[in-house]
Coordinates of N, CA and C in Angstrom, one line a residue:
G1 N 237.8 127.8 65.0 CA 236.9 127.8 66.2 C 235.6 128.3 65.9
P2 N 235.4 129.6 65.5 CA 234.1 130.1 65.4 C 233.2 129.4 64.3
T3 N 233.9 129.0 63.2 CA 233.1 128.3 62.2 C 232.7 127.0 62.7
D4 N 233.5 126.3 63.4 CA 233.1 125.0 64.0 C 231.9 125.2 65.0
Q5 N 232.1 126.2 65.8 CA 231.0 126.4 66.8 C 229.7 126.8 66.1
R6 N 229.8 127.7 65.1 CA 228.6 128.1 64.4 C 227.9 126.9 63.7
F7 N 228.7 126.1 63.1 CA 228.2 124.9 62.4 C 227.5 124.0 63.3
I8 N 228.1 123.6 64.5 CA 227.5 122.7 65.4 C 226.2 123.3 66.0
A9 N 226.2 124.6 66.3 CA 225.0 125.3 66.9 C 223.9 125.3 65.9
M10 N 224.2 125.4 64.6 CA 223.1 125.4 63.6 C 222.7 124.0 63.1
M11 N 223.6 123.1 63.1 CA 223.3 121.7 62.6 C 222.5 121.0 63.6
L12 N 222.7 121.2 64.9 CA 221.9 120.4 65.9 C 220.4 120.6 65.7
P13 N 219.9 121.9 65.6 CA 218.5 122.0 65.4 C 218.0 121.6 64.0
H14 N 218.9 121.7 63.0 CA 218.6 121.3 61.7 C 218.3 119.7 61.7
H15 N 219.3 119.0 62.3 CA 219.1 117.6 62.5 C 217.8 117.3 63.3
D16 N 217.6 118.0 64.3 CA 216.4 117.8 65.1 C 215.1 117.9 64.3
G17 N 215.1 118.8 63.3 CA 214.0 118.9 62.4 C 213.8 117.6 61.6
A18 N 214.9 117.1 61.0 CA 214.8 115.9 60.3 C 214.4 114.7 61.1
I19 N 214.9 114.7 62.4 CA 214.5 113.6 63.3 C 213.0 113.6 63.6
A20 N 212.5 114.8 63.8 CA 211.0 115.0 64.1 C 210.2 114.5 62.9
M21 N 210.7 114.8 61.7 CA 210.0 114.3 60.5 C 210.1 112.8 60.4
A22 N 211.2 112.3 60.7 CA 211.4 110.8 60.6 C 210.6 110.1 61.7
E23 N 210.5 110.6 62.9 CA 209.7 110.0 63.9 C 208.2 110.0 63.4
L24 N 207.8 111.0 62.8 CA 206.4 111.1 62.3 C 206.2 110.0 61.2
A25 N 207.2 109.8 60.4 CA 207.1 108.8 59.3 C 206.9 107.4 59.9
R26 N 207.5 107.1 61.0 CA 207.3 105.8 61.6 C 205.9 105.4 61.8
T27 N 205.0 106.3 62.0 CA 203.6 106.0 62.2 C 202.7 106.4 61.1
R28 N 203.1 107.3 60.2 CA 202.3 107.8 59.2 C 202.6 107.3 57.8
A29 N 203.8 106.9 57.5 CA 204.2 106.4 56.2 C 203.5 105.1 55.9
R30 N 203.1 105.0 54.6 CA 202.5 103.7 54.1 C 203.5 102.8 53.6
R31 N 204.5 103.3 52.9 CA 205.5 102.5 52.2 C 206.6 102.1 53.2
A32 N 207.0 100.8 53.1 CA 208.1 100.3 53.9 C 209.4 101.0 53.6
E33 N 209.6 101.4 52.4 CA 210.8 102.1 52.0 C 210.9 103.5 52.7
I34 N 209.8 104.2 52.9 CA 209.9 105.5 53.6 C 210.1 105.2 55.1
K35 N 209.5 104.2 55.6 CA 209.7 103.8 57.1 C 211.2 103.5 57.3
A36 N 211.8 102.7 56.4 CA 213.2 102.3 56.5 C 214.1 103.5 56.4
L37 N 213.8 104.4 55.5 CA 214.6 105.6 55.3 C 214.5 106.5 56.6
A38 N 213.3 106.6 57.1 CA 213.1 107.4 58.3 C 213.9 106.8 59.5
R39 N 213.9 105.5 59.7 CA 214.7 104.9 60.7 C 216.2 105.2 60.5
Q40 N 216.6 105.1 59.3 CA 218.0 105.4 59.0 C 218.4 106.9 59.3
I41 N 217.5 107.8 58.9 CA 217.7 109.2 59.2 C 217.7 109.5 60.7
E42 N 216.8 108.9 61.4 CA 216.7 109.1 62.8 C 217.9 108.6 63.5
T43 N 218.3 107.4 63.2 CA 219.5 106.7 63.8 C 220.8 107.5 63.5
S44 N 221.0 107.9 62.3 CA 222.3 108.5 61.9 C 222.3 110.0 62.5
Q45 N 221.2 110.7 62.4 CA 221.3 112.1 62.8 C 221.3 112.2 64.4
R46 N 220.6 111.3 65.1 CA 220.8 111.2 66.5 C 222.2 111.0 66.9
A47 N 222.9 110.1 66.2 CA 224.3 109.8 66.5 C 225.2 111.0 66.2
E48 N 224.9 111.6 65.1 CA 225.7 112.8 64.7 C 225.5 113.9 65.8
N49 N 224.3 114.1 66.2 CA 224.0 115.2 67.2 C 224.7 114.8 68.5
A50 N 224.7 113.6 68.9 CA 225.4 113.2 70.2 C 226.9 113.4 70.0
Q51 N 227.4 113.1 68.9 CA 228.9 113.3 68.7 C 229.2 114.8 68.7
M52 N 228.4 115.6 68.0 CA 228.7 117.0 68.0 C 228.6 117.6 69.4
R53 N 227.6 117.2 70.2 CA 227.5 117.6 71.6 C 228.7 117.2 72.4
R54 N 229.2 116.0 72.2 CA 230.5 115.6 72.9 C 231.6 116.4 72.5
W55 N 231.8 116.7 71.2 CA 232.9 117.6 70.8 C 232.8 119.0 71.4
W56 N 231.6 119.5 71.4 CA 231.4 120.8 71.9 C 231.8 120.9 73.4
Q57 N 231.4 119.9 74.1 CA 231.8 119.8 75.6 C 233.3 119.7 75.7
Q58 N 233.9 118.9 74.9 CA 235.4 118.7 74.9 C 236.1 120.0 74.4
W59 N 235.7 120.6 73.4 CA 236.4 121.7 72.8 C 236.1 123.1 73.4
Y60 N 234.8 123.3 73.9 CA 234.4 124.6 74.3 C 233.8 124.6 75.7
G61 N 233.4 123.4 76.2 CA 232.8 123.3 77.5 C 231.4 123.8 77.5
G62 N 230.6 123.2 78.5 CA 229.2 123.6 78.6 C 228.3 123.0 77.5
E63 N 227.1 123.5 77.5 CA 226.0 123.1 76.6 C 226.1 124.0 75.3
V64 N 225.7 123.4 74.2 CA 225.7 124.1 73.0 C 224.6 125.2 73.0
P65 N 224.9 126.4 72.8 CA 223.9 127.5 72.7 C 223.3 127.5 71.3
I66 N 222.0 127.2 71.3 CA 221.3 127.2 70.0 C 220.8 128.6 69.7
P67 N 221.3 129.2 68.6 CA 220.9 130.6 68.3 C 219.4 130.8 68.2
A68 N 218.9 131.9 68.6 CA 217.5 132.2 68.6 C 216.9 132.0 67.2
G69 N 215.8 131.4 67.1 CA 215.2 131.1 65.8 C 215.7 129.9 65.1
A70 N 216.8 129.3 65.5 CA 217.4 128.2 64.8 C 216.4 127.0 64.8
A71 N 215.7 126.8 65.9 CA 214.8 125.6 66.0 C 213.6 125.8 65.1
Q72 N 213.3 127.0 64.7 CA 212.2 127.2 63.8 C 212.6 127.2 62.3
G73 N 213.9 127.0 62.1 CA 214.4 126.9 60.7 C 215.1 128.1 60.2
A74 N 215.1 129.2 61.0 CA 215.8 130.4 60.7 C 217.3 130.1 60.9
M75 N 218.1 130.8 60.2 CA 219.6 130.6 60.3 C 220.3 131.9 60.5
P76 N 220.0 132.6 61.7 CA 220.6 133.9 61.9 C 222.1 133.9 61.9
G77 N 222.7 134.9 61.2 CA 224.1 135.0 61.2 C 224.8 134.1 60.3
M78 N 224.1 133.3 59.5 CA 224.7 132.3 58.7 C 224.9 132.8 57.2
G79 N 224.2 133.8 56.8 CA 224.4 134.4 55.5 C 224.1 133.3 54.4
W80 N 225.1 132.8 53.9 CA 225.0 131.8 52.8 C 224.3 130.5 53.2
M81 N 224.1 130.3 54.5 CA 223.4 129.1 54.9 C 222.0 129.3 55.1
A82 N 221.5 130.6 55.0 CA 220.1 130.9 55.3 C 219.2 130.1 54.3
G83 N 218.1 129.6 54.8 CA 217.2 128.8 54.0 C 216.0 129.7 53.7
S84 N 215.3 129.3 52.6 CA 214.1 130.0 52.2 C 212.8 129.3 52.7
R85 N 213.0 128.1 53.3 CA 211.9 127.4 53.7 C 211.2 128.0 54.9
S86 N 209.9 127.7 55.1 CA 209.2 128.1 56.3 C 209.8 127.4 57.5
G87 N 209.4 127.8 58.6 CA 209.9 127.2 59.9 C 209.5 125.7 59.9
M88 N 210.4 125.0 60.7 CA 210.2 123.5 60.8 C 208.8 123.2 61.5
A89 N 208.4 124.1 62.4 CA 207.1 123.8 63.1 C 206.0 123.7 62.1
S90 N 205.9 124.7 61.2 CA 204.8 124.7 60.2 C 205.0 123.6 59.2
S91 N 206.2 123.2 58.9 CA 206.5 122.1 58.0 C 206.0 120.8 58.6
L92 N 206.2 120.6 59.9 CA 205.7 119.4 60.6 C 204.2 119.4 60.7
D93 N 203.6 120.6 60.9 CA 202.2 120.6 60.9 C 201.6 120.2 59.6
E94 N 202.2 120.7 58.5 CA 201.8 120.4 57.1 C 201.9 118.9 56.9
L95 N 203.0 118.3 57.4 CA 203.3 116.9 57.2 C 202.3 116.1 58.0
K96 N 201.9 116.5 59.2 CA 200.9 115.8 60.0 C 199.6 115.8 59.3
R97 N 199.2 116.8 58.6 CA 197.9 116.9 57.9 C 197.9 116.4 56.5
A98 N 199.0 116.0 56.0 CA 199.1 115.6 54.6 C 198.3 114.3 54.3
S99 N 197.5 114.4 53.2 CA 196.6 113.3 52.8 C 197.5 112.2 52.2
D100 N 198.6 112.5 51.5 CA 199.5 111.5 51.0 C 200.8 111.8 51.7
F101 N 201.0 111.1 52.9 CA 202.1 111.4 53.8 C 203.4 111.1 53.1
D102 N 203.5 110.0 52.4 CA 204.8 109.6 51.8 C 205.2 110.6 50.8
R103 N 204.3 111.1 50.0 CA 204.7 112.1 49.0 C 205.1 113.4 49.7
A104 N 204.4 113.9 50.7 CA 204.7 115.1 51.4 C 206.0 114.9 52.1
F105 N 206.3 113.7 52.7 CA 207.6 113.5 53.4 C 208.7 113.7 52.4
I106 N 208.7 113.1 51.2 CA 209.7 113.3 50.2 C 209.8 114.7 49.8
E107 N 208.7 115.4 49.6 CA 208.7 116.8 49.1 C 209.3 117.7 50.2
Q108 N 209.2 117.3 51.4 CA 209.8 118.2 52.5 C 211.2 117.7 52.8
M109 N 211.5 116.4 52.8 CA 212.8 115.9 53.2 C 213.9 116.3 52.2
I110 N 213.6 116.3 50.9 CA 214.6 116.6 49.9 C 215.1 118.0 50.1
P111 N 214.3 119.0 50.2 CA 214.9 120.4 50.4 C 215.6 120.5 51.8
H112 N 215.0 119.8 52.8 CA 215.7 119.8 54.1 C 217.1 119.2 54.0
H113 N 217.2 118.1 53.4 CA 218.5 117.4 53.2 C 219.4 118.3 52.3
R114 N 218.9 118.9 51.3 CA 219.7 119.8 50.5 C 220.3 120.9 51.3
M115 N 219.5 121.5 52.2 CA 220.0 122.5 53.1 C 221.2 122.0 54.0
G116 N 221.0 120.8 54.5 CA 222.0 120.1 55.3 C 223.3 119.9 54.5
V117 N 223.1 119.4 53.3 CA 224.3 119.2 52.4 C 225.0 120.5 52.1
M118 N 224.2 121.6 51.9 CA 224.9 122.9 51.6 C 225.6 123.4 52.9
M119 N 225.0 123.3 54.0 CA 225.6 123.7 55.3 C 226.9 123.0 55.5
A120 N 226.9 121.6 55.4 CA 228.1 120.8 55.7 C 229.1 121.0 54.6
S121 N 228.7 121.2 53.4 CA 229.7 121.4 52.3 C 230.4 122.7 52.5
H122 N 229.7 123.8 52.7 CA 230.3 125.1 52.9 C 231.1 125.2 54.2
A123 N 230.7 124.6 55.2 CA 231.4 124.7 56.5 C 232.8 124.0 56.4
Q124 N 232.9 123.0 55.5 CA 234.2 122.3 55.4 C 235.3 123.2 55.0
W125 N 235.0 124.3 54.3 CA 236.1 125.2 53.9 C 236.9 125.8 55.0
N126 N 236.2 126.0 56.2 CA 236.9 126.7 57.3 C 236.9 125.9 58.6
T127 N 236.5 124.7 58.5 CA 236.4 123.8 59.7 C 237.8 123.6 60.3
R128 N 238.0 123.8 61.6 CA 239.3 123.7 62.2 C 239.6 122.3 62.6
H129 N 238.6 121.6 63.1 CA 238.8 120.2 63.7 C 238.6 119.2 62.6
A130 N 239.7 118.4 62.4 CA 239.7 117.4 61.3 C 238.5 116.4 61.5
E131 N 238.2 116.0 62.7 CA 237.1 115.0 63.0 C 235.8 115.6 62.6
L132 N 235.6 116.9 62.8 CA 234.3 117.6 62.4 C 234.3 117.7 60.9
R133 N 235.4 117.9 60.2 CA 235.4 118.0 58.8 C 235.1 116.6 58.2
A134 N 235.6 115.5 58.8 CA 235.2 114.2 58.4 C 233.7 113.9 58.6
L135 N 233.1 114.4 59.7 CA 231.7 114.2 59.9 C 230.9 115.0 58.9
Q136 N 231.4 116.2 58.6 CA 230.7 117.0 57.5 C 230.7 116.3 56.2
A137 N 231.8 115.7 55.8 CA 231.9 115.0 54.6 C 231.0 113.8 54.6
A138 N 230.9 113.1 55.7 CA 230.0 111.9 55.8 C 228.5 112.4 55.7
M139 N 228.2 113.5 56.3 CA 226.9 114.1 56.2 C 226.5 114.4 54.7
V140 N 227.4 115.0 54.0 CA 227.2 115.3 52.6 C 227.0 114.0 51.8
S141 N 227.8 113.0 52.0 CA 227.7 111.8 51.3 C 226.4 111.1 51.6
A142 N 226.0 110.9 52.9 CA 224.8 110.2 53.2 C 223.6 110.9 52.8
Q143 N 223.5 112.2 53.0 CA 222.3 112.9 52.7 C 222.1 113.1 51.2
S144 N 223.2 113.2 50.5 CA 223.1 113.2 49.0 C 222.6 111.9 48.5
R145 N 223.1 110.8 49.0 CA 222.6 109.5 48.6 C 221.1 109.3 48.9
E146 N 220.7 109.8 50.1 CA 219.3 109.7 50.5 C 218.4 110.6 49.6
I147 N 218.9 111.7 49.2 CA 218.2 112.6 48.3 C 218.0 111.9 46.9
R148 N 219.1 111.3 46.4 CA 219.0 110.6 45.1 C 218.0 109.5 45.2
Q149 N 217.9 108.7 46.3 CA 217.0 107.7 46.5 C 215.6 108.2 46.6
M150 N 215.3 109.3 47.3 CA 214.0 109.9 47.3 C 213.5 110.4 46.0
E151 N 214.5 111.0 45.2 CA 214.1 111.4 43.9 C 213.7 110.3 43.0
Q152 N 214.4 109.2 43.1 CA 214.1 108.0 42.3 C 212.7 107.4 42.7
W153 N 212.5 107.3 44.0 CA 211.1 106.9 44.4 C 210.0 107.8 43.9
Y154 N 210.3 109.1 44.0 CA 209.3 110.1 43.6 C 208.9 109.9 42.1
R155 N 210.0 109.7 41.3 CA 209.7 109.5 39.8 C 209.0 108.2 39.6
Q156 N 209.4 107.2 40.3 CA 208.8 105.8 40.2 C 207.3 105.8 40.7
W157 N 207.1 106.5 41.8 CA 205.7 106.4 42.5 C 204.8 107.4 41.9
Y158 N 205.3 108.6 41.5 CA 204.4 109.7 41.2 C 204.6 110.2 39.7
G159 N 205.5 109.5 39.0 CA 205.7 109.8 37.6 C 206.1 111.2 37.3
A160 N 206.8 111.9 38.2 CA 207.3 113.2 38.0 C 208.6 113.4 38.8
S161 N 209.3 114.5 38.5 CA 210.4 114.8 39.3 C 210.0 115.5 40.5
A162 N 210.6 115.2 41.6 CA 210.3 115.8 42.9 C 210.6 117.3 42.8
P163 N 209.8 118.1 43.5 CA 210.0 119.6 43.5 C 211.4 119.9 44.0
G164 N 212.1 120.8 43.4 CA 213.4 121.3 43.8 C 214.5 120.3 43.5
T165 N 214.4 119.5 42.4 CA 215.5 118.5 42.1 C 216.4 119.0 41.0
A166 N 216.3 120.3 40.7 CA 217.2 120.8 39.6 C 218.6 120.9 39.9
Q167 N 219.0 121.0 41.2 CA 220.4 121.2 41.6 C 221.1 119.8 41.6
P168 N 222.3 119.8 41.0 CA 223.1 118.5 41.0 C 223.7 118.3 42.4
L169 N 223.8 117.1 42.8 CA 224.4 116.7 44.1 C 225.8 116.1 43.9
P170 N 226.6 116.3 45.0 CA 227.9 115.6 45.0 C 227.7 114.1 44.8
Q171 N 228.5 113.4 44.1 CA 228.4 112.0 44.0 C 229.1 111.2 45.1

């Protein structure tokens, strides 16, 4: 119970951050590949958020209480899930001002997705509801695939490894 509740309460604002970045990419990205990825992220994460809200209502009743600071990227009470990145609001501001939006998008989305992969991977250990565990596994798979794609584009377009690519991802 508590692990499932904590995961949902933290993943909703995390997804909201990725959705906000993806929405921005629809108008700012130059490359069709980034725009297509942004649409994919927006569609999948909106659907996942809607599903998690339905489960919350079914399992616990009421609205999901989002922990203080979660919307800004802080992860209170999550310990191993805590991120070192600055708040999502400042990241969005940086992204809005980026001279090379596509590059900045990749540089921000890779670590954002890595945090999501870590959160979903670790939460699976103690998740009580099988359907939530299946969603967590799907999140790990999809976001890991998207990270690998962004890393490939970054090497191809910028001739370098994207920042923060040293960690191996699940296949």
